[in-house]
Amino acid sequence: MNVWIAIGATAAGCYLLKYLGLLAPAGILERPLVKRLAALLPVALLAALTAQQTFADGPHLVLDARAAGVAAAAVALVLRAPFLLVVGVAVVVAAGVRALGG
């Protein structure tokens, strides 16, 4: 039952946070700092989530097939490959490393 309480509290908190955002005065939202933070914060959070999911296994730092897939995707991005190709390269490299026992 504790899990459902946590889910309900999280849902209520997310709803409240969204509602508070709607109540913010337009003058605050037009400030350059707020606009810059709104543009950069999602990118930073996604990068942090990607790094945590790629290089962590519980409390331990790991370098395995996921890291190889991310590295291959980074190379494909540097070479300006289309997004679907970047994802495909990451999947193929990660699967290849896992198949080879990594």
CSV table of N, CA, C and O in Angstrom, one decimal:
chain,number,residue,atom,x,y,z
A,1,MET,N,0.8,-1.2,0.0
A,1,MET,CA,0.0,0.0,0.0
A,1,MET,C,0.9,1.3,0.0
A,1,MET,O,0.4,2.3,-0.5
A,2,ASN,N,2.1,1.2,0.6
A,2,ASN,CA,2.9,2.4,0.6
A,2,ASN,C,3.3,2.8,-0.8
A,2,ASN,O,3.5,4.0,-1.0
A,3,VAL,N,3.4,1.9,-1.8
A,3,VAL,CA,3.7,2.3,-3.1
A,3,VAL,C,2.7,3.1,-3.7
A,3,VAL,O,2.9,4.1,-4.4
A,4,TRP,N,1.4,2.8,-3.5
A,4,TRP,CA,0.3,3.6,-4.0
A,4,TRP,C,0.2,4.9,-3.4
A,4,TRP,O,-0.2,5.9,-4.0
A,5,ILE,N,0.6,5.0,-2.1
A,5,ILE,CA,0.6,6.4,-1.5
A,5,ILE,C,1.7,7.2,-2.1
A,5,ILE,O,1.5,8.4,-2.4
A,6,ALA,N,2.8,6.6,-2.4
A,6,ALA,CA,3.9,7.4,-3.0
A,6,ALA,C,3.5,7.8,-4.4
A,6,ALA,O,3.8,8.9,-4.9
A,7,ILE,N,2.9,6.9,-5.2
A,7,ILE,CA,2.4,7.2,-6.5
A,7,ILE,C,1.4,8.4,-6.5
A,7,ILE,O,1.5,9.3,-7.3
A,8,GLY,N,0.5,8.3,-5.6
A,8,GLY,CA,-0.5,9.4,-5.4
A,8,GLY,C,0.1,10.7,-5.0
A,8,GLY,O,-0.3,11.7,-5.6
A,9,ALA,N,1.0,10.6,-4.1
A,9,ALA,CA,1.7,11.9,-3.7
A,9,ALA,C,2.5,12.5,-4.8
A,9,ALA,O,2.5,13.7,-5.0
A,10,THR,N,3.2,11.6,-5.5
A,10,THR,CA,4.0,12.1,-6.7
A,10,THR,C,3.1,12.8,-7.7
A,10,THR,O,3.4,13.8,-8.3
A,11,ALA,N,2.0,12.1,-8.0
A,11,ALA,CA,1.0,12.6,-9.0
A,11,ALA,C,0.5,14.0,-8.6
A,11,ALA,O,0.4,14.9,-9.4
A,12,ALA,N,0.1,14.0,-7.3
A,12,ALA,CA,-0.5,15.3,-6.8
A,12,ALA,C,0.6,16.4,-6.8
A,12,ALA,O,0.3,17.5,-7.2
A,13,GLY,N,1.8,16.0,-6.4
A,13,GLY,CA,2.9,17.0,-6.5
A,13,GLY,C,3.2,17.5,-7.9
A,13,GLY,O,3.4,18.7,-8.1
A,14,CYS,N,3.2,16.6,-8.9
A,14,CYS,CA,3.4,17.0,-10.3
A,14,CYS,C,2.3,18.0,-10.7
A,14,CYS,O,2.5,18.9,-11.4
A,15,TYR,N,1.0,17.6,-10.4
A,15,TYR,CA,-0.1,18.4,-10.8
A,15,TYR,C,0.0,19.8,-10.2
A,15,TYR,O,-0.2,20.8,-10.8
A,16,LEU,N,0.3,19.9,-8.9
A,16,LEU,CA,0.5,21.2,-8.2
A,16,LEU,C,1.6,22.0,-8.8
A,16,LEU,O,1.4,23.2,-9.0
A,17,LEU,N,2.7,21.4,-9.1
A,17,LEU,CA,3.8,22.1,-9.7
A,17,LEU,C,3.4,22.7,-11.1
A,17,LEU,O,3.7,23.8,-11.4
A,18,LYS,N,2.7,21.9,-11.9
A,18,LYS,CA,2.2,22.4,-13.2
A,18,LYS,C,1.3,23.5,-13.0
A,18,LYS,O,1.3,24.5,-13.7
A,19,TYR,N,0.4,23.4,-12.0
A,19,TYR,CA,-0.6,24.4,-11.7
A,19,TYR,C,0.1,25.7,-11.3
A,19,TYR,O,-0.3,26.8,-11.7
A,20,LEU,N,1.1,25.6,-10.4
A,20,LEU,CA,1.8,26.8,-10.0
A,20,LEU,C,2.5,27.5,-11.2
A,20,LEU,O,2.6,28.7,-11.2
A,21,GLY,N,3.0,26.7,-12.1
A,21,GLY,CA,3.6,27.3,-13.3
A,21,GLY,C,2.6,28.1,-14.1
A,21,GLY,O,2.9,29.1,-14.7
A,22,LEU,N,1.4,27.6,-14.2
A,22,LEU,CA,0.3,28.4,-14.9
A,22,LEU,C,-0.1,29.7,-14.2
A,22,LEU,O,-0.5,30.6,-14.8
A,23,LEU,N,0.1,29.7,-12.9
A,23,LEU,CA,-0.2,30.9,-12.1
A,23,LEU,C,0.9,31.9,-12.1
A,23,LEU,O,0.7,33.1,-11.6
A,24,ALA,N,2.1,31.6,-12.6
A,24,ALA,CA,3.2,32.6,-12.6
A,24,ALA,C,2.9,33.8,-13.5
A,24,ALA,O,2.3,33.6,-14.6
A,25,PRO,N,3.1,35.0,-13.0
A,25,PRO,CA,2.9,36.1,-13.8
A,25,PRO,C,3.7,36.2,-15.1
A,25,PRO,O,4.9,35.7,-15.1
A,26,ALA,N,3.2,36.7,-16.2
A,26,ALA,CA,3.8,36.7,-17.5
A,26,ALA,C,5.2,37.5,-17.4
A,26,ALA,O,6.1,37.2,-18.1
A,27,GLY,N,5.2,38.5,-16.6
A,27,GLY,CA,6.5,39.3,-16.4
A,27,GLY,C,7.7,38.5,-16.0
A,27,GLY,O,8.8,38.7,-16.4
A,28,ILE,N,7.4,37.5,-15.1
A,28,ILE,CA,8.5,36.6,-14.6
A,28,ILE,C,9.0,35.7,-15.7
A,28,ILE,O,10.1,35.5,-15.9
A,29,LEU,N,8.0,35.2,-16.5
A,29,LEU,CA,8.4,34.3,-17.6
A,29,LEU,C,9.1,34.9,-18.8
A,29,LEU,O,9.7,34.2,-19.5
A,30,GLU,N,9.0,36.2,-18.9
A,30,GLU,CA,9.6,36.9,-20.0
A,30,GLU,C,11.1,37.4,-19.7
A,30,GLU,O,11.8,37.9,-20.5
A,31,ARG,N,11.5,37.2,-18.5
A,31,ARG,CA,12.9,37.5,-18.1
A,31,ARG,C,13.9,36.7,-18.8
A,31,ARG,O,13.7,35.5,-19.0
A,32,PRO,N,15.0,37.3,-19.3
A,32,PRO,CA,16.0,36.5,-20.0
A,32,PRO,C,16.6,35.3,-19.3
A,32,PRO,O,16.8,34.2,-19.9
A,33,LEU,N,16.8,35.4,-18.0
A,33,LEU,CA,17.3,34.3,-17.2
A,33,LEU,C,16.4,33.1,-17.2
A,33,LEU,O,16.7,32.0,-17.4
A,34,VAL,N,15.1,33.4,-17.0
A,34,VAL,CA,14.1,32.4,-17.0
A,34,VAL,C,14.0,31.7,-18.3
A,34,VAL,O,13.9,30.5,-18.4
A,35,LYS,N,14.0,32.5,-19.4
A,35,LYS,CA,13.9,31.9,-20.7
A,35,LYS,C,15.1,31.0,-21.0
A,35,LYS,O,15.0,29.9,-21.6
A,36,ARG,N,16.3,31.4,-20.6
A,36,ARG,CA,17.5,30.7,-20.8
A,36,ARG,C,17.5,29.4,-20.0
A,36,ARG,O,17.8,28.3,-20.5
A,37,LEU,N,17.0,29.4,-18.7
A,37,LEU,CA,16.9,28.2,-17.9
A,37,LEU,C,15.9,27.3,-18.5
A,37,LEU,O,16.1,26.1,-18.5
A,38,ALA,N,14.8,27.8,-19.0
A,38,ALA,CA,13.8,26.9,-19.5
A,38,ALA,C,14.3,26.2,-20.8
A,38,ALA,O,13.8,25.1,-21.1
A,39,ALA,N,15.2,26.9,-21.5
A,39,ALA,CA,15.7,26.2,-22.7
A,39,ALA,C,16.8,25.2,-22.4
A,39,ALA,O,16.9,24.2,-23.1
A,40,LEU,N,17.6,25.5,-21.4
A,40,LEU,CA,18.7,24.6,-21.1
A,40,LEU,C,18.5,23.5,-20.1
A,40,LEU,O,19.1,22.4,-20.1
A,41,LEU,N,17.5,23.7,-19.2
A,41,LEU,CA,17.3,22.7,-18.1
A,41,LEU,C,16.8,21.3,-18.6
A,41,LEU,O,17.4,20.3,-18.2
A,42,PRO,N,15.9,21.2,-19.6
A,42,PRO,CA,15.6,19.9,-20.1
A,42,PRO,C,16.8,19.1,-20.7
A,42,PRO,O,16.9,17.9,-20.5
A,43,VAL,N,17.6,19.9,-21.4
A,43,VAL,CA,18.8,19.2,-22.0
A,43,VAL,C,19.7,18.7,-20.9
A,43,VAL,O,20.2,17.6,-21.0
A,44,ALA,N,20.0,19.5,-19.9
A,44,ALA,CA,20.8,19.1,-18.8
A,44,ALA,C,20.2,17.9,-18.0
A,44,ALA,O,21.0,16.9,-17.7
A,45,LEU,N,18.9,17.9,-17.8
A,45,LEU,CA,18.3,16.8,-17.1
A,45,LEU,C,18.4,15.5,-17.9
A,45,LEU,O,18.6,14.4,-17.4
A,46,LEU,N,18.1,15.6,-19.2
A,46,LEU,CA,18.2,14.4,-20.1
A,46,LEU,C,19.6,13.9,-20.2
A,46,LEU,O,19.8,12.7,-20.1
A,47,ALA,N,20.6,14.8,-20.2
A,47,ALA,CA,22.0,14.3,-20.2
A,47,ALA,C,22.4,13.6,-18.9
A,47,ALA,O,23.0,12.6,-18.9
A,48,ALA,N,21.9,14.1,-17.8
A,48,ALA,CA,22.2,13.5,-16.5
A,48,ALA,C,21.5,12.1,-16.4
A,48,ALA,O,22.1,11.2,-15.9
A,49,LEU,N,20.3,12.0,-16.9
A,49,LEU,CA,19.6,10.8,-16.9
A,49,LEU,C,20.3,9.7,-17.8
A,49,LEU,O,20.4,8.6,-17.4
A,50,THR,N,20.7,10.2,-18.9
A,50,THR,CA,21.4,9.3,-19.9
A,50,THR,C,22.7,8.8,-19.2
A,50,THR,O,23.0,7.6,-19.3
A,51,ALA,N,23.5,9.7,-18.6
A,51,ALA,CA,24.7,9.3,-18.0
A,51,ALA,C,24.5,8.3,-16.8
A,51,ALA,O,25.2,7.3,-16.7
A,52,GLN,N,23.5,8.6,-16.0
A,52,GLN,CA,23.2,7.7,-14.9
A,52,GLN,C,22.8,6.3,-15.4
A,52,GLN,O,23.2,5.3,-14.8
A,53,GLN,N,21.9,6.3,-16.4
A,53,GLN,CA,21.5,5.0,-16.9
A,53,GLN,C,22.5,4.2,-17.6
A,53,GLN,O,22.5,3.0,-17.7
A,54,THR,N,23.5,4.9,-18.2
A,54,THR,CA,24.6,4.3,-19.0
A,54,THR,C,25.7,3.8,-18.1
A,54,THR,O,26.2,2.7,-18.3
A,55,PHE,N,26.1,4.6,-17.2
A,55,PHE,CA,27.4,4.3,-16.4
A,55,PHE,C,27.2,3.8,-15.0
A,55,PHE,O,28.2,3.7,-14.3
A,56,ALA,N,25.9,3.6,-14.6
A,56,ALA,CA,25.7,3.2,-13.2
A,56,ALA,C,24.9,1.9,-13.1
A,56,ALA,O,24.0,1.7,-13.9
A,57,ASP,N,25.3,1.1,-12.2
A,57,ASP,CA,24.6,-0.2,-11.9
A,57,ASP,C,24.4,-0.2,-10.4
A,57,ASP,O,25.3,-0.7,-9.7
A,58,GLY,N,23.4,0.4,-9.9
A,58,GLY,CA,23.2,0.6,-8.4
A,58,GLY,C,24.3,1.6,-8.0
A,58,GLY,O,24.4,2.7,-8.6
A,59,PRO,N,25.0,1.4,-7.0
A,59,PRO,CA,26.0,2.3,-6.5
A,59,PRO,C,27.4,2.2,-7.2
A,59,PRO,O,28.3,2.9,-6.9
A,60,HIS,N,27.5,1.3,-8.2
A,60,HIS,CA,28.7,1.0,-8.9
A,60,HIS,C,28.8,1.7,-10.2
A,60,HIS,O,27.8,1.7,-11.0
A,61,LEU,N,30.0,2.1,-10.6
A,61,LEU,CA,30.3,2.6,-11.9
A,61,LEU,C,30.7,1.5,-12.8
A,61,LEU,O,31.5,0.6,-12.5
A,62,VAL,N,30.0,1.4,-14.0
A,62,VAL,CA,30.3,0.3,-14.9
A,62,VAL,C,30.6,0.8,-16.3
A,62,VAL,O,30.0,1.9,-16.7
A,63,LEU,N,31.4,0.1,-17.0
A,63,LEU,CA,31.6,0.4,-18.5
A,63,LEU,C,31.3,-0.9,-19.2
A,63,LEU,O,32.1,-1.9,-19.1
A,64,ASP,N,30.2,-1.0,-19.8
A,64,ASP,CA,29.8,-2.2,-20.5
A,64,ASP,C,29.3,-1.8,-21.9
A,64,ASP,O,29.6,-0.8,-22.5
A,65,ALA,N,28.4,-2.7,-22.4
A,65,ALA,CA,27.9,-2.5,-23.8
A,65,ALA,C,27.1,-1.2,-23.9
A,65,ALA,O,27.1,-0.6,-25.0
A,66,ARG,N,26.5,-0.8,-22.9
A,66,ARG,CA,25.7,0.5,-22.9
A,66,ARG,C,26.6,1.7,-23.2
A,66,ARG,O,26.3,2.6,-24.0
A,67,ALA,N,27.8,1.7,-22.6
A,67,ALA,CA,28.8,2.8,-22.8
A,67,ALA,C,29.3,2.7,-24.2
A,67,ALA,O,29.5,3.8,-24.9
A,68,ALA,N,29.5,1.5,-24.8
A,68,ALA,CA,30.0,1.4,-26.1
A,68,ALA,C,28.9,1.9,-27.1
A,68,ALA,O,29.2,2.6,-28.1
A,69,GLY,N,27.6,1.6,-26.8
A,69,GLY,CA,26.5,2.1,-27.7
A,69,GLY,C,26.4,3.6,-27.6
A,69,GLY,O,26.2,4.3,-28.7
A,70,VAL,N,26.6,4.2,-26.5
A,70,VAL,CA,26.5,5.7,-26.3
A,70,VAL,C,27.7,6.3,-27.1
A,70,VAL,O,27.6,7.3,-27.7
A,71,ALA,N,28.9,5.7,-26.9
A,71,ALA,CA,30.1,6.2,-27.6
A,71,ALA,C,29.9,6.2,-29.1
A,71,ALA,O,30.2,7.1,-29.9
A,72,ALA,N,29.3,5.1,-29.6
A,72,ALA,CA,29.1,5.0,-31.1
A,72,ALA,C,28.0,6.0,-31.5
A,72,ALA,O,28.2,6.6,-32.6
A,73,ALA,N,27.0,6.2,-30.7
A,73,ALA,CA,26.0,7.2,-31.1
A,73,ALA,C,26.6,8.6,-31.1
A,73,ALA,O,26.3,9.4,-32.0
A,74,ALA,N,27.6,8.9,-30.2
A,74,ALA,CA,28.2,10.2,-30.2
A,74,ALA,C,29.0,10.4,-31.4
A,74,ALA,O,29.0,11.5,-32.0
A,75,VAL,N,29.7,9.3,-31.9
A,75,VAL,CA,30.5,9.4,-33.1
A,75,VAL,C,29.6,9.7,-34.3
A,75,VAL,O,29.8,10.5,-35.2
A,76,ALA,N,28.4,9.0,-34.3
A,76,ALA,CA,27.5,9.2,-35.4
A,76,ALA,C,26.9,10.6,-35.4
A,76,ALA,O,26.7,11.2,-36.5
A,77,LEU,N,26.7,11.1,-34.2
A,77,LEU,CA,26.2,12.5,-34.1
A,77,LEU,C,27.3,13.5,-34.6
A,77,LEU,O,26.9,14.5,-35.3
A,78,VAL,N,28.5,13.2,-34.3
A,78,VAL,CA,29.6,14.1,-34.7
A,78,VAL,C,29.7,14.1,-36.3
A,78,VAL,O,29.9,15.1,-36.9
A,79,LEU,N,29.4,12.9,-36.9
A,79,LEU,CA,29.4,12.8,-38.3
A,79,LEU,C,28.1,13.3,-39.0
A,79,LEU,O,27.9,13.1,-40.2
A,80,ARG,N,27.2,13.9,-38.1
A,80,ARG,CA,25.9,14.4,-38.6
A,80,ARG,C,25.0,13.4,-39.2
A,80,ARG,O,24.4,13.7,-40.2
A,81,ALA,N,24.9,12.2,-38.7
A,81,ALA,CA,24.0,11.2,-39.2
A,81,ALA,C,22.6,11.6,-38.7
A,81,ALA,O,22.4,12.2,-37.7
A,82,PRO,N,21.6,11.1,-39.5
A,82,PRO,CA,20.2,11.3,-39.1
A,82,PRO,C,19.9,10.6,-37.8
A,82,PRO,O,20.6,9.6,-37.4
A,83,PHE,N,18.9,11.1,-37.0
A,83,PHE,CA,18.7,10.6,-35.7
A,83,PHE,C,18.4,9.1,-35.7
A,83,PHE,O,18.9,8.3,-34.8
A,84,LEU,N,17.6,8.6,-36.6
A,84,LEU,CA,17.3,7.2,-36.6
A,84,LEU,C,18.5,6.3,-36.9
A,84,LEU,O,18.7,5.2,-36.3
A,85,LEU,N,19.4,6.8,-37.7
A,85,LEU,CA,20.7,6.1,-37.9
A,85,LEU,C,21.5,6.1,-36.7
A,85,LEU,O,22.2,5.1,-36.3
A,86,VAL,N,21.5,7.2,-35.9
A,86,VAL,CA,22.3,7.3,-34.7
A,86,VAL,C,21.8,6.2,-33.7
A,86,VAL,O,22.5,5.5,-33.1
A,87,VAL,N,20.4,6.1,-33.6
A,87,VAL,CA,19.9,5.1,-32.7
A,87,VAL,C,20.2,3.7,-33.2
A,87,VAL,O,20.6,2.9,-32.4
A,88,GLY,N,20.1,3.5,-34.5
A,88,GLY,CA,20.4,2.2,-35.0
A,88,GLY,C,21.9,1.8,-34.8
A,88,GLY,O,22.2,0.7,-34.4
A,89,VAL,N,22.8,2.8,-35.0
A,89,VAL,CA,24.2,2.5,-34.7
A,89,VAL,C,24.4,2.1,-33.2
A,89,VAL,O,25.2,1.2,-32.9
A,90,ALA,N,23.8,2.9,-32.3
A,90,ALA,CA,24.0,2.6,-30.9
A,90,ALA,C,23.4,1.2,-30.6
A,90,ALA,O,24.1,0.5,-29.8
A,91,VAL,N,22.3,0.8,-31.1
A,91,VAL,CA,21.7,-0.5,-30.9
A,91,VAL,C,22.6,-1.6,-31.4
A,91,VAL,O,22.9,-2.6,-30.7
A,92,VAL,N,23.1,-1.4,-32.6
A,92,VAL,CA,23.9,-2.5,-33.2
A,92,VAL,C,25.2,-2.6,-32.5
A,92,VAL,O,25.7,-3.8,-32.2
A,93,VAL,N,25.9,-1.5,-32.1
A,93,VAL,CA,27.1,-1.6,-31.4
A,93,VAL,C,26.9,-2.2,-30.0
A,93,VAL,O,27.7,-3.1,-29.6
A,94,ALA,N,25.9,-1.8,-29.3
A,94,ALA,CA,25.7,-2.4,-28.0
A,94,ALA,C,25.4,-3.9,-28.1
A,94,ALA,O,25.9,-4.7,-27.3
A,95,ALA,N,24.6,-4.3,-29.0
A,95,ALA,CA,24.2,-5.7,-29.2
A,95,ALA,C,25.5,-6.5,-29.6
A,95,ALA,O,25.7,-7.6,-29.1
A,96,GLY,N,26.3,-5.9,-30.5
A,96,GLY,CA,27.5,-6.5,-30.8
A,96,GLY,C,28.5,-6.8,-29.7
A,96,GLY,O,29.1,-7.8,-29.5
A,97,VAL,N,28.6,-5.8,-28.9
A,97,VAL,CA,29.5,-5.9,-27.7
A,97,VAL,C,29.0,-6.9,-26.7
A,97,VAL,O,29.7,-7.7,-26.2
A,98,ARG,N,27.6,-6.9,-26.5
A,98,ARG,CA,27.0,-7.9,-25.6
A,98,ARG,C,27.2,-9.3,-26.2
A,98,ARG,O,27.5,-10.3,-25.5
A,99,ALA,N,27.1,-9.5,-27.5
A,99,ALA,CA,27.2,-10.8,-28.2
A,99,ALA,C,28.7,-11.3,-28.0
A,99,ALA,O,28.9,-12.5,-27.9
A,100,LEU,N,29.6,-10.4,-28.0
A,100,LEU,CA,31.0,-10.8,-27.9
A,100,LEU,C,31.4,-11.0,-26.4
A,100,LEU,O,32.6,-11.3,-26.1
A,101,GLY,N,30.5,-10.8,-25.5
A,101,GLY,CA,30.7,-11.1,-24.1
A,101,GLY,C,31.0,-9.9,-23.3
A,101,GLY,O,31.5,-10.1,-22.2
A,102,GLY,N,30.8,-8.7,-23.8
A,102,GLY,CA,31.2,-7.5,-23.0
A,102,GLY,C,30.1,-7.0,-22.2
A,102,GLY,O,29.1,-6.9,-21.9
